[in-house]
PDB file of C-alpha atoms in Angstrom:
ATOM      1  CA  MET O   1     114.667  79.909 128.326  1.00 58.00           C
ATOM      2  CA  PHE O   2     111.202  78.420 127.720  1.00 71.00           C
ATOM      3  CA  ASN O   3     112.642  76.176 125.004  1.00 86.00           C
ATOM      4  CA  ASP O   4     114.971  74.525 127.529  1.00 91.00           C
ATOM      5  CA  ALA O   5     112.054  72.594 129.006  1.00 92.00           C
ATOM      6  CA  GLU O   6     111.424  69.087 127.735  1.00 93.00           C
ATOM      7  CA  ARG O   7     107.791  69.334 128.872  1.00 95.00           C
ATOM      8  CA  ILE O   8     105.599  70.978 131.478  1.00 96.00           C
ATOM      9  CA  LEU O   9     105.072  68.680 134.429  1.00 97.00           C
ATOM     10  CA  ILE O  10     102.720  70.804 136.573  1.00 98.00           C
ATOM     11  CA  SER O  11     100.843  73.734 135.057  1.00 97.00           C
ATOM     12  CA  GLU O  12     100.391  77.109 136.696  1.00 97.00           C
ATOM     13  CA  ALA O  13      96.690  76.329 137.305  1.00 98.00           C
ATOM     14  CA  ASP O  14      97.522  72.966 138.886  1.00 98.00           C
ATOM     15  CA  LEU O  15     100.145  74.600 141.118  1.00 98.00           C
ATOM     16  CA  HIS O  16      97.493  76.994 142.390  1.00 98.00           C
ATOM     17  CA  LYS O  17      95.192  74.056 143.233  1.00 98.00           C
ATOM     18  CA  ILE O  18      98.013  72.203 145.003  1.00 98.00           C
ATOM     19  CA  VAL O  19      99.016  75.234 147.085  1.00 98.00           C
ATOM     20  CA  SER O  20      95.392  76.021 147.986  1.00 98.00           C
ATOM     21  CA  LYS O  21      94.844  72.443 149.185  1.00 98.00           C
ATOM     22  CA  LEU O  22      98.040  72.488 151.263  1.00 98.00           C
ATOM     23  CA  GLY O  23      97.102  75.860 152.756  1.00 98.00           C
ATOM     24  CA  ALA O  24      93.693  74.534 153.815  1.00 98.00           C
ATOM     25  CA  GLU O  25      95.246  71.429 155.422  1.00 98.00           C
ATOM     26  CA  ILE O  26      97.828  73.489 157.308  1.00 98.00           C
ATOM     27  CA  THR O  27      95.190  75.999 158.421  1.00 98.00           C
ATOM     28  CA  ASP O  28      93.111  73.164 159.847  1.00 98.00           C
ATOM     29  CA  ASP O  29      96.042  71.357 161.495  1.00 98.00           C
ATOM     30  CA  TYR O  30      97.592  74.438 163.109  1.00 98.00           C
ATOM     31  CA  LYS O  31      94.519  76.122 164.621  1.00 95.00           C
ATOM     32  CA  ASP O  32      95.434  77.518 168.039  1.00 92.00           C
ATOM     33  CA  LYS O  33      99.146  76.848 167.443  1.00 96.00           C
ATOM     34  CA  ASN O  34     102.126  79.187 167.280  1.00 93.00           C
ATOM     35  CA  LEU O  35     102.983  78.514 163.608  1.00 98.00           C
ATOM     36  CA  LEU O  36     106.351  79.503 162.182  1.00 98.00           C
ATOM     37  CA  LEU O  37     106.961  78.804 158.501  1.00 98.00           C
ATOM     38  CA  VAL O  38     110.645  78.296 157.671  1.00 98.00           C
ATOM     39  CA  SER O  39     111.503  78.627 154.008  1.00 96.00           C
ATOM     40  CA  VAL O  40     114.597  76.920 152.722  1.00 89.00           C
ATOM     41  CA  LEU O  41     116.127  79.478 150.354  1.00 90.00           C
ATOM     42  CA  LYS O  42     116.280  80.092 147.548  1.00 91.00           C
ATOM     43  CA  GLY O  43     114.069  77.524 145.850  1.00 91.00           C
ATOM     44  CA  ALA O  44     111.184  77.429 148.320  1.00 95.00           C
ATOM     45  CA  VAL O  45     110.569  81.175 148.520  1.00 95.00           C
ATOM     46  CA  VAL O  46     108.097  81.236 145.612  1.00 97.00           C
ATOM     47  CA  PHE O  47     106.162  78.297 147.047  1.00 98.00           C
ATOM     48  CA  MET O  48     106.163  79.710 150.576  1.00 97.00           C
ATOM     49  CA  THR O  49     104.990  83.124 149.388  1.00 97.00           C
ATOM     50  CA  ASP O  50     101.946  81.568 147.738  1.00 98.00           C
ATOM     51  CA  LEU O  51     101.417  79.047 150.556  1.00 98.00           C
ATOM     52  CA  MET O  52     101.344  81.610 153.356  1.00 98.00           C
ATOM     53  CA  ARG O  53      98.633  83.522 151.478  1.00 98.00           C
ATOM     54  CA  GLU O  54      96.526  80.346 151.552  1.00 98.00           C
ATOM     55  CA  ILE O  55      97.005  79.803 155.297  1.00 98.00           C
ATOM     56  CA  LYS O  56      94.071  81.443 157.066  1.00 98.00           C
ATOM     57  CA  ILE O  57      95.500  81.611 160.607  1.00 98.00           C
ATOM     58  CA  PRO O  58      98.202  83.846 162.111  1.00 97.00           C
ATOM     59  CA  CYS O  59     101.716  82.685 161.304  1.00 97.00           C
ATOM     60  CA  SER O  60     105.205  84.098 161.158  1.00 97.00           C
ATOM     61  CA  ILE O  61     107.993  83.368 158.704  1.00 97.00           C
ATOM     62  CA  ASP O  62     111.736  82.967 158.743  1.00 98.00           C
ATOM     63  CA  PHE O  63     114.380  81.777 156.307  1.00 97.00           C
ATOM     64  CA  MET O  64     117.325  79.408 156.168  1.00 95.00           C
ATOM     65  CA  ALA O  65     119.724  79.085 153.273  1.00 92.00           C
ATOM     66  CA  THR O  66     121.698  75.954 152.596  1.00 84.00           C
ATOM     67  CA  SER O  67     124.081  74.802 149.930  1.00 79.00           C
ATOM     68  CA  SER O  68     124.616  71.265 148.728  1.00 69.00           C
ATOM     69  CA  TYR O  69     124.489  71.423 144.936  1.00 56.00           C
ATOM     70  CA  GLU O  70     127.007  72.098 142.201  1.00 57.00           C
ATOM     71  CA  GLY O  71     125.164  72.313 138.912  1.00 51.00           C
ATOM     72  CA  ALA O  72     122.754  69.371 138.662  1.00 51.00           C
ATOM     73  CA  LYS O  73     124.392  67.159 141.307  1.00 58.00           C
ATOM     74  CA  SER O  74     124.310  67.178 145.084  1.00 57.00           C
ATOM     75  CA  THR O  75     127.729  67.277 146.693  1.00 60.00           C
ATOM     76  CA  GLY O  76     126.419  65.296 149.652  1.00 66.00           C
ATOM     77  CA  VAL O  77     127.668  67.993 152.034  1.00 74.00           C
ATOM     78  CA  VAL O  78     125.086  70.416 153.420  1.00 79.00           C
ATOM     79  CA  LYS O  79     126.226  73.853 154.573  1.00 83.00           C
ATOM     80  CA  ILE O  80     124.120  76.465 156.392  1.00 90.00           C
ATOM     81  CA  ILE O  81     124.650  79.775 154.615  1.00 91.00           C
ATOM     82  CA  LYS O  82     121.933  81.722 156.466  1.00 94.00           C
ATOM     83  CA  ASP O  83     120.475  80.622 159.785  1.00 95.00           C
ATOM     84  CA  LEU O  84     117.146  81.582 161.337  1.00 97.00           C
ATOM     85  CA  ASP O  85     116.700  85.023 162.845  1.00 96.00           C
ATOM     86  CA  GLU O  86     114.076  83.848 165.376  1.00 91.00           C
ATOM     87  CA  ASP O  87     114.306  81.665 168.449  1.00 96.00           C
ATOM     88  CA  ILE O  88     112.058  78.675 167.722  1.00 98.00           C
ATOM     89  CA  THR O  89     111.725  77.447 171.309  1.00 97.00           C
ATOM     90  CA  GLY O  90     108.106  76.478 171.917  1.00 97.00           C
ATOM     91  CA  LYS O  91     106.980  77.267 168.362  1.00 97.00           C
ATOM     92  CA  ASP O  92     105.283  74.926 165.926  1.00 98.00           C
ATOM     93  CA  VAL O  93     107.780  74.944 163.087  1.00 98.00           C
ATOM     94  CA  LEU O  94     106.840  73.952 159.563  1.00 98.00           C
ATOM     95  CA  ILE O  95     109.794  73.673 157.202  1.00 98.00           C
ATOM     96  CA  VAL O  96     108.670  74.704 153.720  1.00 98.00           C
ATOM     97  CA  GLU O  97     110.776  73.133 150.997  1.00 96.00           C
ATOM     98  CA  ASP O  98     110.517  73.214 147.212  1.00 96.00           C
ATOM     99  CA  ILE O  99     111.571  69.608 146.623  1.00 95.00           C
ATOM    100  CA  LEU O 100     112.465  66.636 148.777  1.00 95.00           C
ATOM    101  CA  ASP O 101     114.788  64.391 146.830  1.00 92.00           C
ATOM    102  CA  SER O 102     117.861  62.833 148.498  1.00 90.00           C
ATOM    103  CA  GLY O 103     116.719  63.950 151.963  1.00 92.00           C
ATOM    104  CA  ARG O 104     120.208  65.054 152.995  1.00 90.00           C
ATOM    105  CA  THR O 105     119.386  68.735 153.330  1.00 88.00           C
ATOM    106  CA  LEU O 106     116.162  68.191 155.269  1.00 93.00           C
ATOM    107  CA  SER O 107     117.793  65.573 157.501  1.00 94.00           C
ATOM    108  CA  TYR O 108     120.515  68.067 158.363  1.00 92.00           C
ATOM    109  CA  ILE O 109     118.089  70.955 158.913  1.00 94.00           C
ATOM    110  CA  THR O 110     115.677  68.930 161.050  1.00 96.00           C
ATOM    111  CA  SER O 111     118.489  67.621 163.262  1.00 95.00           C
ATOM    112  CA  ILE O 112     119.675  71.195 163.880  1.00 94.00           C
ATOM    113  CA  LEU O 113     116.188  72.590 164.525  1.00 97.00           C
ATOM    114  CA  LEU O 114     115.112  69.783 166.852  1.00 97.00           C
ATOM    115  CA  LYS O 115     117.984  70.757 169.184  1.00 97.00           C
ATOM    116  CA  ARG O 116     116.392  74.213 169.500  1.00 97.00           C
ATOM    117  CA  ASN O 117     113.313  72.880 171.333  1.00 98.00           C
ATOM    118  CA  PRO O 118     110.390  73.659 169.032  1.00 98.00           C
ATOM    119  CA  ALA O 119     106.930  72.589 170.208  1.00 98.00           C
ATOM    120  CA  SER O 120     106.694  70.604 166.975  1.00 98.00           C
ATOM    121  CA  LEU O 121     108.634  70.261 163.735  1.00 98.00           C
ATOM    122  CA  LYS O 122     107.096  69.129 160.450  1.00 98.00           C
ATOM    123  CA  ILE O 123     107.968  69.269 156.754  1.00 98.00           C
ATOM    124  CA  CYS O 124     105.888  70.621 153.885  1.00 98.00           C
ATOM    125  CA  THR O 125     107.311  70.018 150.439  1.00 98.00           C
ATOM    126  CA  LEU O 126     105.865  71.123 147.150  1.00 98.00           C
ATOM    127  CA  LEU O 127     107.436  68.165 145.362  1.00 98.00           C
ATOM    128  CA  ASP O 128     108.459  64.781 146.692  1.00 97.00           C
ATOM    129  CA  LYS O 129     110.892  62.704 144.647  1.00 96.00           C
ATOM    130  CA  PRO O 130     111.027  59.401 146.589  1.00 95.00           C
ATOM    131  CA  ALA O 131     113.020  57.564 143.891  1.00 93.00           C
ATOM    132  CA  ALA O 132     115.987  59.852 144.662  1.00 91.00           C
ATOM    133  CA  ARG O 133     115.792  59.399 148.447  1.00 93.00           C
ATOM    134  CA  VAL O 134     119.093  58.527 150.130  1.00 92.00           C
ATOM    135  CA  VAL O 135     118.017  59.356 153.693  1.00 92.00           C
ATOM    136  CA  GLU O 136     114.908  57.175 154.033  1.00 90.00           C
ATOM    137  CA  THR O 137     114.038  58.503 157.497  1.00 92.00           C
ATOM    138  CA  VAL O 138     113.122  61.907 156.048  1.00 94.00           C
ATOM    139  CA  GLN O 139     109.483  61.913 154.993  1.00 95.00           C
ATOM    140  CA  PRO O 140     107.224  64.914 154.380  1.00 97.00           C
ATOM    141  CA  ASP O 141     104.175  65.607 156.517  1.00 98.00           C
ATOM    142  CA  TYR O 142     102.586  67.608 153.684  1.00 98.00           C
ATOM    143  CA  THR O 143     103.239  66.918 149.997  1.00 98.00           C
ATOM    144  CA  GLY O 144     102.010  68.888 147.020  1.00 98.00           C
ATOM    145  CA  ALA O 145     102.866  66.326 144.339  1.00 98.00           C
ATOM    146  CA  THR O 146     105.046  63.270 143.886  1.00 97.00           C
ATOM    147  CA  VAL O 147     107.351  63.392 140.861  1.00 96.00           C
ATOM    148  CA  GLU O 148     109.628  60.974 139.056  1.00 93.00           C
ATOM    149  CA  ASP O 149     113.404  61.217 139.286  1.00 92.00           C
ATOM    150  CA  GLU O 150     113.764  63.957 136.656  1.00 93.00           C
ATOM    151  CA  PHE O 151     115.548  67.306 136.855  1.00 94.00           C
ATOM    152  CA  VAL O 152     112.736  69.818 137.374  1.00 96.00           C
ATOM    153  CA  ILE O 153     112.771  73.595 137.033  1.00 96.00           C
ATOM    154  CA  GLY O 154     110.387  76.496 137.521  1.00 97.00           C
ATOM    155  CA  TYR O 155     108.303  77.970 140.334  1.00 98.00           C
ATOM    156  CA  GLY O 156     111.463  78.602 142.363  1.00 96.00           C
ATOM    157  CA  LEU O 157     113.374  75.500 141.251  1.00 96.00           C
ATOM    158  CA  ASP O 158     116.526  76.272 139.325  1.00 93.00           C
ATOM    159  CA  TYR O 159     119.457  75.019 137.378  1.00 92.00           C
ATOM    160  CA  ASN O 160     122.508  77.235 137.970  1.00 90.00           C
ATOM    161  CA  GLU O 161     120.224  80.051 139.204  1.00 90.00           C
ATOM    162  CA  LYS O 162     118.127  80.054 136.003  1.00 94.00           C
ATOM    163  CA  TYR O 163     114.465  79.152 135.419  1.00 96.00           C
ATOM    164  CA  ARG O 164     113.188  80.050 138.923  1.00 95.00           C
ATOM    165  CA  ASN O 165     110.776  82.550 137.363  1.00 95.00           C
ATOM    166  CA  LEU O 166     108.872  80.032 135.225  1.00 96.00           C
ATOM    167  CA  PRO O 167     105.227  80.027 136.397  1.00 96.00           C
ATOM    168  CA  TYR O 168     104.993  76.230 136.087  1.00 97.00           C
ATOM    169  CA  ILE O 169     107.176  73.208 136.834  1.00 97.00           C
ATOM    170  CA  ALA O 170     108.885  71.582 133.876  1.00 97.00           C
ATOM    171  CA  ILE O 171     111.444  68.902 133.178  1.00 96.00           C
ATOM    172  CA  LEU O 172     114.742  70.382 132.020  1.00 95.00           C
ATOM    173  CA  LYS O 173     116.138  68.922 128.802  1.00 93.00           C
ATOM    174  CA  LYS O 174     119.022  66.582 129.650  1.00 90.00           C
ATOM    175  CA  GLU O 175     121.343  68.181 127.122  1.00 89.00           C
ATOM    176  CA  ILE O 176     121.152  71.470 129.046  1.00 87.00           C
ATOM    177  CA  TYR O 177     122.662  70.087 132.238  1.00 84.00           C
ATOM    178  CA  GLN O 178     124.697  67.195 130.814  1.00 82.00           C
ATOM    179  CA  ASN O 179     126.629  69.474 128.432  1.00 65.00           C
ATOM    180  CA  SER O 180     127.599  71.934 131.151  1.00 56.00           C
ATOM    181  CA  LYS O 181     129.552  69.535 133.364  1.00 48.00           C
TER     182      LYS O 181
END
């Protein structure tokens, strides 16, 4: 599994620094707010778990699950597999995402959540991949790191449900995902 990585992009130590910095920013920005963190499953759960430990104000959490990928490619069609359990009316909602690439998923999610009358709605992404953006109107409010248009794995990010448990973020060797089409 570890040999499937071309190279490590963000080390475990650097991830900790990134998440700590984001947690401090969110703590400062959401003082005296009714913060609800919404993790987009499955990829963002590792990031959100660490992030919420770095947020030093009361907050609640909820989860959404979407599907738009087959293997290494987005289908372009976003489906909600699991919706929120909480009513978000009047809450300050922060969508926590592992990676913002095409923007299709987050565009779809934000359009749905805005109709539910939150007090505010913002996006926090661990990784931003602007070179892959198709929906230009979707921009993160909080970004951990900007990455090139490479297929990344680890720290919750997967390829066919593998590699989520890597403690760092790496670039997956092209032959791994090109040969499995």
